C-alpha positions as YAML, in Angstrom:
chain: A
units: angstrom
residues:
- id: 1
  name: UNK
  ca: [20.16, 13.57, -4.38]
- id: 2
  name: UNK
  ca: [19.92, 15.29, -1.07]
- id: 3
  name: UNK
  ca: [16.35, 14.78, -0.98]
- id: 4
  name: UNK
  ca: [16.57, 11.22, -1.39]
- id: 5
  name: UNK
  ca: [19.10, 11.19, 1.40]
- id: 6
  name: UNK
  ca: [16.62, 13.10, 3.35]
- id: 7
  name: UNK
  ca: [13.76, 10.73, 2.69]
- id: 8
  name: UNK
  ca: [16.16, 7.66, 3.55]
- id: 9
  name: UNK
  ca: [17.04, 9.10, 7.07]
- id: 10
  name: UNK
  ca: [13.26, 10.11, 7.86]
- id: 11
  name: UNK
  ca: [12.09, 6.48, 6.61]
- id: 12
  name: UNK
  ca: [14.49, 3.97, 7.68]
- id: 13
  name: UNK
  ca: [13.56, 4.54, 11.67]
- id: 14
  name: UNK
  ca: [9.86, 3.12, 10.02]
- id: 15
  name: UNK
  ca: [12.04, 0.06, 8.54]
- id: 16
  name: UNK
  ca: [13.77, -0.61, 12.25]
- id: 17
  name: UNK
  ca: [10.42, -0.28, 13.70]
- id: 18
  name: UNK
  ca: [8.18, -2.23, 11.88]
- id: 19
  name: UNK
  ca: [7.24, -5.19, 13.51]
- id: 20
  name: UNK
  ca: [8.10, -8.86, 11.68]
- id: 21
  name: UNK
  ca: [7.34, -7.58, 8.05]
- id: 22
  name: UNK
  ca: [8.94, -9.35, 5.30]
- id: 23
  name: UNK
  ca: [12.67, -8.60, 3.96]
- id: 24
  name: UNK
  ca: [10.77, -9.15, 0.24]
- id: 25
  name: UNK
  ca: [8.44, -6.16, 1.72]
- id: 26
  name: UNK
  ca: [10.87, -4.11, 3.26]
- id: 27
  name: UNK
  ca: [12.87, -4.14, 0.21]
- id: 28
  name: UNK
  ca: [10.16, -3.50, -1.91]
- id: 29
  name: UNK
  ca: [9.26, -0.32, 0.53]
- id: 30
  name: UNK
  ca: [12.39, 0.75, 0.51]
- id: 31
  name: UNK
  ca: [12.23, 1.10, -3.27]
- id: 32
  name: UNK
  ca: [9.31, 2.03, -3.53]
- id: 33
  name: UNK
  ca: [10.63, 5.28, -1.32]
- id: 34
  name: UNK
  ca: [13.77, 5.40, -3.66]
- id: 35
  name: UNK
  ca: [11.02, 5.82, -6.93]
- id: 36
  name: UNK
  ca: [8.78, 8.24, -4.54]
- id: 37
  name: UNK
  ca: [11.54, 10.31, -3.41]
- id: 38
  name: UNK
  ca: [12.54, 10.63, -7.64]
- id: 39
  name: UNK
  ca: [9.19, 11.43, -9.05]
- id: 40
  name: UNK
  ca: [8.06, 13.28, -6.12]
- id: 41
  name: UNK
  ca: [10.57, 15.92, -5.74]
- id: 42
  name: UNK
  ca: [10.05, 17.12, -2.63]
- id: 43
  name: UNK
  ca: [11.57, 20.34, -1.38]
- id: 44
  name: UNK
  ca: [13.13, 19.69, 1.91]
- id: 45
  name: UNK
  ca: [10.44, 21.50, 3.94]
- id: 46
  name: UNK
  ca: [7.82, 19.16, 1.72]
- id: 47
  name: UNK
  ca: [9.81, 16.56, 2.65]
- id: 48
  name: UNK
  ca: [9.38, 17.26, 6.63]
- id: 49
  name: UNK
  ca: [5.89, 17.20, 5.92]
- id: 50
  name: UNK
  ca: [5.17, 14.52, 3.36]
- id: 51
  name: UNK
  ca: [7.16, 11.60, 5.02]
- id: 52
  name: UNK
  ca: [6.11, 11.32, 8.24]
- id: 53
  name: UNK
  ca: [2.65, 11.18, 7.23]
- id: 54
  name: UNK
  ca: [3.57, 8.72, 4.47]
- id: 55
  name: UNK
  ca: [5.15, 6.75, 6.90]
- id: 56
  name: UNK
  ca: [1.39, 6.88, 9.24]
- id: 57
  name: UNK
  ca: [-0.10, 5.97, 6.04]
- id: 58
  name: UNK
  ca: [1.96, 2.79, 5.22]
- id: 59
  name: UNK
  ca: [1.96, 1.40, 8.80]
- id: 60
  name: UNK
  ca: [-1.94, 1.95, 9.05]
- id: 61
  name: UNK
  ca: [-2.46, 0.12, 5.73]
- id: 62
  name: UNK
  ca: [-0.31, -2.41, 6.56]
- id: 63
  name: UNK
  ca: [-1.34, -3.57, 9.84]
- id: 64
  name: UNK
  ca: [-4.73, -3.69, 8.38]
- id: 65
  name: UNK
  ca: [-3.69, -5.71, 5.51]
- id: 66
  name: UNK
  ca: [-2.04, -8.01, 8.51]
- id: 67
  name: UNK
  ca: [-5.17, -8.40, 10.35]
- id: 68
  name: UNK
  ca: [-7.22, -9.29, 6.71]
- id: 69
  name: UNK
  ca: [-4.56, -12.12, 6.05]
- id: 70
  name: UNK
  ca: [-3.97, -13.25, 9.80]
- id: 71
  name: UNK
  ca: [-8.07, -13.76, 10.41]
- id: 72
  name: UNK
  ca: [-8.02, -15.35, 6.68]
- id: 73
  name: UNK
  ca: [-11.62, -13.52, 5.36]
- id: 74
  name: UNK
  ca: [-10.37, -13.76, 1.92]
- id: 75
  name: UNK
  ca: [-13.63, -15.04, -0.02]
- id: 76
  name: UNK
  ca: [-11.11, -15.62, -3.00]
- id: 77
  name: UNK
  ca: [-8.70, -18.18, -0.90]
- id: 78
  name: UNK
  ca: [-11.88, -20.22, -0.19]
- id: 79
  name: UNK
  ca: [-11.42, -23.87, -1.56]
- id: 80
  name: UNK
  ca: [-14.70, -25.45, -1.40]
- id: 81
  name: UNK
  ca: [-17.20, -23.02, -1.02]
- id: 82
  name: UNK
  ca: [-20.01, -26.26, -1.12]
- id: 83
  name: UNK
  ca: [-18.69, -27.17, 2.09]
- id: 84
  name: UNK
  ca: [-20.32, -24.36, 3.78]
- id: 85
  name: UNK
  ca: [-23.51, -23.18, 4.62]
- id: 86
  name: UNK
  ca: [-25.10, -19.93, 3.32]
- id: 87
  name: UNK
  ca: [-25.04, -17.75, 6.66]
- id: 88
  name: UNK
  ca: [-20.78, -18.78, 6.62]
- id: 89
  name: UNK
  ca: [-20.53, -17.62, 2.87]
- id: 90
  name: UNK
  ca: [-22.65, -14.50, 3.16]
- id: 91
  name: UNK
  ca: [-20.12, -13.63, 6.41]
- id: 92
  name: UNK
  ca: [-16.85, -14.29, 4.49]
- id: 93
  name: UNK
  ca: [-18.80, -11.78, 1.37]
- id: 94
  name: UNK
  ca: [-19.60, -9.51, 4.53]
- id: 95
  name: UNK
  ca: [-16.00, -9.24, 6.08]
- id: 96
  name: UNK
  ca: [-14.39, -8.87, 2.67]
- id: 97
  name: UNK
  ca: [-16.31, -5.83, 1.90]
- id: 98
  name: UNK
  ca: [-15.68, -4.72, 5.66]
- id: 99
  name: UNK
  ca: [-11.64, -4.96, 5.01]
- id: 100
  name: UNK
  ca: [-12.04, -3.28, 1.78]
- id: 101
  name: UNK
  ca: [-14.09, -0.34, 3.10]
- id: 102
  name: UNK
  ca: [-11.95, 0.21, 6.01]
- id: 103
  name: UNK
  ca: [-8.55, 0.30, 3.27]
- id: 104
  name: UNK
  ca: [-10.88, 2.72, 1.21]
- id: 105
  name: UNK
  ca: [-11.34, 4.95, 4.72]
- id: 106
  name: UNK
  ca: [-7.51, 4.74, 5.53]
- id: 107
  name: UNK
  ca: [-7.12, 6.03, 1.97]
- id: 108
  name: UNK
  ca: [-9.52, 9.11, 2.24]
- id: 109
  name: UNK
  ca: [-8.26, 10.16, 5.78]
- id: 110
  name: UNK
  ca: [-4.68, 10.33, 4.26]
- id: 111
  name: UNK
  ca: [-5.51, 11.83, 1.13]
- id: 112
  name: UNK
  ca: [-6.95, 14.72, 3.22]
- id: 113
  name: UNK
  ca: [-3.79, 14.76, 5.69]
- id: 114
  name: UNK
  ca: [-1.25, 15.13, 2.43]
- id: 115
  name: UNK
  ca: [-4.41, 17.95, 0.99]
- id: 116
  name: UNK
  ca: [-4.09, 19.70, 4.03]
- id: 117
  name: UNK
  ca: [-0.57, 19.92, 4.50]
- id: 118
  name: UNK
  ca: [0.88, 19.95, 1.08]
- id: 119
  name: UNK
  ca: [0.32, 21.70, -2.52]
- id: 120
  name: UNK
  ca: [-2.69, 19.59, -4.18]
- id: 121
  name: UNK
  ca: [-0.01, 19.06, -7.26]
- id: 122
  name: UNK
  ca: [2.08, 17.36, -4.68]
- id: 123
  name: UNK
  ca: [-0.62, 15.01, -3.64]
- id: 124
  name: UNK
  ca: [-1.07, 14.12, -7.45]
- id: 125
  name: UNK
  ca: [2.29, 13.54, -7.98]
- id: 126
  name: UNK
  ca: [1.84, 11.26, -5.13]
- id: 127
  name: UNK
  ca: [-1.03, 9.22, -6.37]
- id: 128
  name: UNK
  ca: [0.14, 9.13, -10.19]
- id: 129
  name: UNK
  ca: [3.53, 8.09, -9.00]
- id: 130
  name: UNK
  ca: [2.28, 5.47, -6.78]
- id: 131
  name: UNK
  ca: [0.21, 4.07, -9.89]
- id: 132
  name: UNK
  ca: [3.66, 4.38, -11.80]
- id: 133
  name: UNK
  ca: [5.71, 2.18, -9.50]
- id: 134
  name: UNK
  ca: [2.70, -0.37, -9.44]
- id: 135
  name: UNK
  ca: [2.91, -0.76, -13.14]
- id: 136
  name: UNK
  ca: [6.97, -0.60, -13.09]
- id: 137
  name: UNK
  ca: [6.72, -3.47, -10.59]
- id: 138
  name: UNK
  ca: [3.87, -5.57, -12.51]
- id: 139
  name: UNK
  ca: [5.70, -5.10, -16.09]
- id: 140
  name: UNK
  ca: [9.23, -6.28, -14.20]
- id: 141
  name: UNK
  ca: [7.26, -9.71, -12.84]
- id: 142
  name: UNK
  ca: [5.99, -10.14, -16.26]
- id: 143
  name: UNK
  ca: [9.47, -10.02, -18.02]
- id: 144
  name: UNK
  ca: [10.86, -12.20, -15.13]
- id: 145
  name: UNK
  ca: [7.67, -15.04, -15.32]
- id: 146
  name: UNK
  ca: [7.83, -16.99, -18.40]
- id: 147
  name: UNK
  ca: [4.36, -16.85, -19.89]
- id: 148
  name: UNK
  ca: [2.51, -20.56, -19.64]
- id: 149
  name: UNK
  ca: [2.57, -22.55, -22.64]
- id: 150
  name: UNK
  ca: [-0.23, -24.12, -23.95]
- id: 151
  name: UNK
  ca: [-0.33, -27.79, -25.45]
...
């Protein structure tokens, strides 16, 4: 319990700060830290370390995430894809793997800042309770949708 405490009063200065997200995100961030902060188990001095650059790590993935949606280089959103010519479609194929290898890059660099500065079982705690929290989240929309029916 005092970690979590902990974690709250190191993270929520990145909630005040971040600029225009989404309550839906923020909440989901927030919860996401909650689960984190559980799994992870930081010791306090782990904790000094691991959320600050957590918090660097969130912000850089998310204002790259911002910039992906914002310029709109999503091949999947594309409509009508006959409407363009092949130069335009080979860009959009271009960019996307451009945004995705920059998220990949923003993953390695902090993967090697939590290495470097914490116990490697740490970091895999990190990653396998990141992966844990995606599923939680995915199996909790799944309950709440109703399947489609078909006729």
């Amino acid at each position: 319990m005092k970690n979590f405490v902990f974690a709250l009063l190191i993270f929520v200065p990145f909630l005040a700060s971040a600029q225009g997200p989404k309550m839906g995100g923020e909440k989901m961030e927030a919860r996401k830290v909650a689960w984190l902060t559980t799994k992870l188990d930081l010791s306090a001095e782990d904790a000094k370390i691991f959320w600050p650059i957590y918090n660097d790590y969130v912000r850089e993935l998310s204002t790259l995430r911002k910039e992906r949606t914002q310029k709109m280089i999503s091949f999947r959103k594309l409509k009508e894809i006959e409407d363009l010519d092949d130069e335009e479609i080979q860009t959009l194929i271009l960019n996307d793997f451009n945004f995705r290898q920059r998220d990949l890059n923003i993953e390695r660099k902090y993967y090697n800042k939590f290495k470097s500065s914490l116990p490697i079982k740490t970091v895999g705690k990190f990653y396998r309770a990141q992966e844990a929290f995606k599923k939680e989240i995915l199996q909790q929309y799944r309950a709440a949708v109703p399947a489609p029916q078909n006729n």
